[in-house]
Amino acid sequence: MTHQPTRRSMMALFGFMLFVAGAAQAEAPPARLANVTILATGGTIAGTGATSTTTVGYTAATVGVQALIKAVPELAKVAHVSGEQVFQIASENMDNEHWLTLAKRVNVLLAQSNVDGIVITHGTDTLEETAYFLDLVVKSRKPVVLVGAMRPSTALSADGPINLYNAVLLAASQEAVGKGVLVAMNDQIQAARDITKTNTSTLDAFRTPELGMLGYIQGSRPFFYRQSTRKHTIDTEFDVSALTALPQVDIVYGYANVGPVALDAFVAAGAKGIIHAGVGDGSLADKVLPALKAARAKGVLIVRASRVGQGILARNGEAKDDELDFVVADTLNAQKARILLMLALTRTGSSKEIQRMFYTY
Ligand code: DAS
């Protein structure tokens, strides 16, 4: 005779299974807090003013990384944080040597299993440039997040502390893995390639005007709604590990009544590449075109960009790029086109290969 379990014994078994599951859950180790290293470089986020209402005319790059961390005890709730003072400068003074030092340090740290993400505190003036440079040369999928502030640390409603908190929680998140170098400012997540500073002083200065930001940080959580379609980090062909210098690339501006003096001066000083930030769709003034042709004939790589800031720079639109052997910047603004051209010139002098790079990154 087979024994039919009674309803009572089935309920007892179910109750025991629930107890075991609950006990297992209770013993599950807490999710490990991510290890995030903050690399401090200076800027307004580390700035101090004479009074709490001083929001211009303050001194940038005066507060050290440990003081920045100490000022935001909430960081300990979202990550295990350590800090390094890589530089202490206002970012208008950032140069190629700083970038190479910073990029090499980032890559060394991210290769360590005990580092899950990096936050870089930075001045806002060239933040978009450092972010794009790192987007092209960091060799890891781990999050790298740049952050700055529009008000000094001493100001009423300073934005630095909350920006730093948001940047650290973003760098500690799984959602940020593989998204390329990111910028966390003003509760928003933006991509290094397309973000730009659009105001001299307001809290919402950083925007991605037409291509759009990637998401928000709200309630101590990141929310992504889009991601960049362009290659970055481990998917690029650029490697700075053995570089001690970058090729000299300069920018000339287009405007009414422009002449070739600035261009000729840069070429005479040894520029290997020129970004021509032209009016409109990268138009070239008749007074400048002969100097651009002469520069190209000397082997200087010429990229047509626009001073406008948004939109596609059309090849063979406002100039005969095929005939002139010029490159067009696609949607990169002049200061970012300069960064890509510098790195491209560490790989090749071929204008066709470099045009491919401008359509890839
Ligand atoms: N001079 C600015 C800079 O360091 C201050 C700032 O906005 O961060 O970029």
Tab-separated table of N, CA, C and O and ligand atoms in Angstrom, residues 42-45 58 60-61 89-92 122-127 148-150 197 200, ligand 1:
chain	number	residue	atom	x	y	z
A	42	GLY	N	42.691	68.937	-9.644
A	42	GLY	CA	42.539	70.372	-9.360
A	42	GLY	C	41.186	70.893	-9.799
A	42	GLY	O	40.175	70.205	-9.673
A	43	GLY	N	41.150	72.132	-10.269
A	43	GLY	CA	39.921	72.740	-10.769
A	43	GLY	C	39.072	73.383	-9.694
A	43	GLY	O	39.440	73.455	-8.518
A	44	THR	N	37.880	73.832	-10.122
A	44	THR	CA	36.962	74.523	-9.206
A	44	THR	C	36.447	73.611	-8.111
A	44	THR	O	36.208	74.039	-6.989
A	45	ILE	N	36.289	72.307	-8.443
A	45	ILE	CA	35.787	71.366	-7.432
A	45	ILE	C	36.705	71.360	-6.219
A	45	ILE	O	36.270	71.062	-5.103
A	58	TYR	N	37.313	83.181	-7.612
A	58	TYR	CA	37.836	82.309	-6.547
A	58	TYR	C	39.165	81.725	-7.023
A	58	TYR	O	39.595	81.958	-8.165
A	60	ALA	N	41.073	78.303	-8.006
A	60	ALA	CA	40.889	76.879	-8.311
A	60	ALA	C	42.087	76.088	-7.782
A	60	ALA	O	43.153	76.635	-7.510
A	61	ALA	N	41.897	74.801	-7.617
A	61	ALA	CA	43.004	73.873	-7.321
A	61	ALA	C	43.731	74.217	-6.024
A	61	ALA	O	44.954	74.419	-6.006
A	89	ILE	N	46.002	71.569	-10.518
A	89	ILE	CA	46.077	72.680	-11.483
A	89	ILE	C	44.680	73.119	-11.899
A	89	ILE	O	43.715	72.355	-11.824
A	90	ALA	N	44.602	74.373	-12.328
A	90	ALA	CA	43.399	74.836	-13.022
A	90	ALA	C	43.471	74.235	-14.420
A	90	ALA	O	44.545	74.206	-15.042
A	91	SER	N	42.363	73.761	-14.945
A	91	SER	CA	42.466	72.893	-16.131
A	91	SER	C	42.782	73.642	-17.422
A	91	SER	O	43.069	73.014	-18.438
A	92	GLU	N	42.775	74.997	-17.385
A	92	GLU	CA	43.261	75.712	-18.584
A	92	GLU	C	44.744	75.446	-18.796
A	92	GLU	O	45.283	75.705	-19.864
A	122	HIS	N	38.363	67.258	-11.835
A	122	HIS	CA	39.022	67.996	-12.924
A	122	HIS	C	38.396	69.381	-13.051
A	122	HIS	O	37.234	69.590	-12.766
A	123	GLY	N	39.178	70.344	-13.494
A	123	GLY	CA	38.619	71.649	-13.817
A	123	GLY	C	37.642	71.529	-14.974
A	123	GLY	O	37.752	70.639	-15.817
A	124	THR	N	36.704	72.471	-15.036
A	124	THR	CA	35.650	72.341	-16.062
A	124	THR	C	36.090	72.895	-17.419
A	124	THR	O	35.508	72.546	-18.438
A	125	ASP	N	37.120	73.751	-17.436
A	125	ASP	CA	37.459	74.419	-18.700
A	125	ASP	C	37.909	73.449	-19.785
A	125	ASP	O	37.580	73.635	-20.953
A	126	THR	N	38.673	72.427	-19.447
A	126	THR	CA	39.112	71.452	-20.463
A	126	THR	C	38.656	70.049	-20.121
A	126	THR	O	39.158	69.062	-20.671
A	127	LEU	N	37.656	69.952	-19.245
A	127	LEU	CA	37.170	68.622	-18.833
A	127	LEU	C	36.738	67.782	-20.022
A	127	LEU	O	37.058	66.598	-20.109
A	148	GLY	N	33.536	67.587	-12.233
A	148	GLY	CA	34.029	68.900	-11.837
A	148	GLY	C	32.935	69.623	-11.083
A	148	GLY	O	31.942	69.022	-10.666
A	149	ALA	N	33.125	70.914	-10.934
A	149	ALA	CA	32.111	71.724	-10.267
A	149	ALA	C	32.127	73.116	-10.882
A	149	ALA	O	33.170	73.603	-11.323
A	150	MET	N	30.944	73.748	-10.876
A	150	MET	CA	30.848	75.106	-11.411
A	150	MET	C	30.998	76.129	-10.290
A	150	MET	O	31.169	77.311	-10.559
A	197	LYS	N	31.140	72.077	-22.830
A	197	LYS	CA	30.775	73.132	-21.873
A	197	LYS	C	30.089	74.251	-22.661
A	197	LYS	O	30.662	74.816	-23.585
A	200	THR	N	29.618	79.777	-19.359
A	200	THR	CA	30.847	80.126	-18.635
A	200	THR	C	30.740	79.875	-17.143
A	200	THR	O	31.748	79.708	-16.471
B	1	DAS	N1	39.662	77.491	-14.248
B	1	DAS	C1	38.644	76.469	-14.220
B	1	DAS	C2	39.298	75.115	-14.450
B	1	DAS	O1	40.135	74.716	-13.645
B	1	DAS	C3	37.908	76.346	-12.951
B	1	DAS	C4	36.888	75.264	-13.106
B	1	DAS	O2	35.849	75.591	-13.644
B	1	DAS	O3	37.109	74.114	-12.754
B	1	DAS	O4	38.876	74.469	-15.411
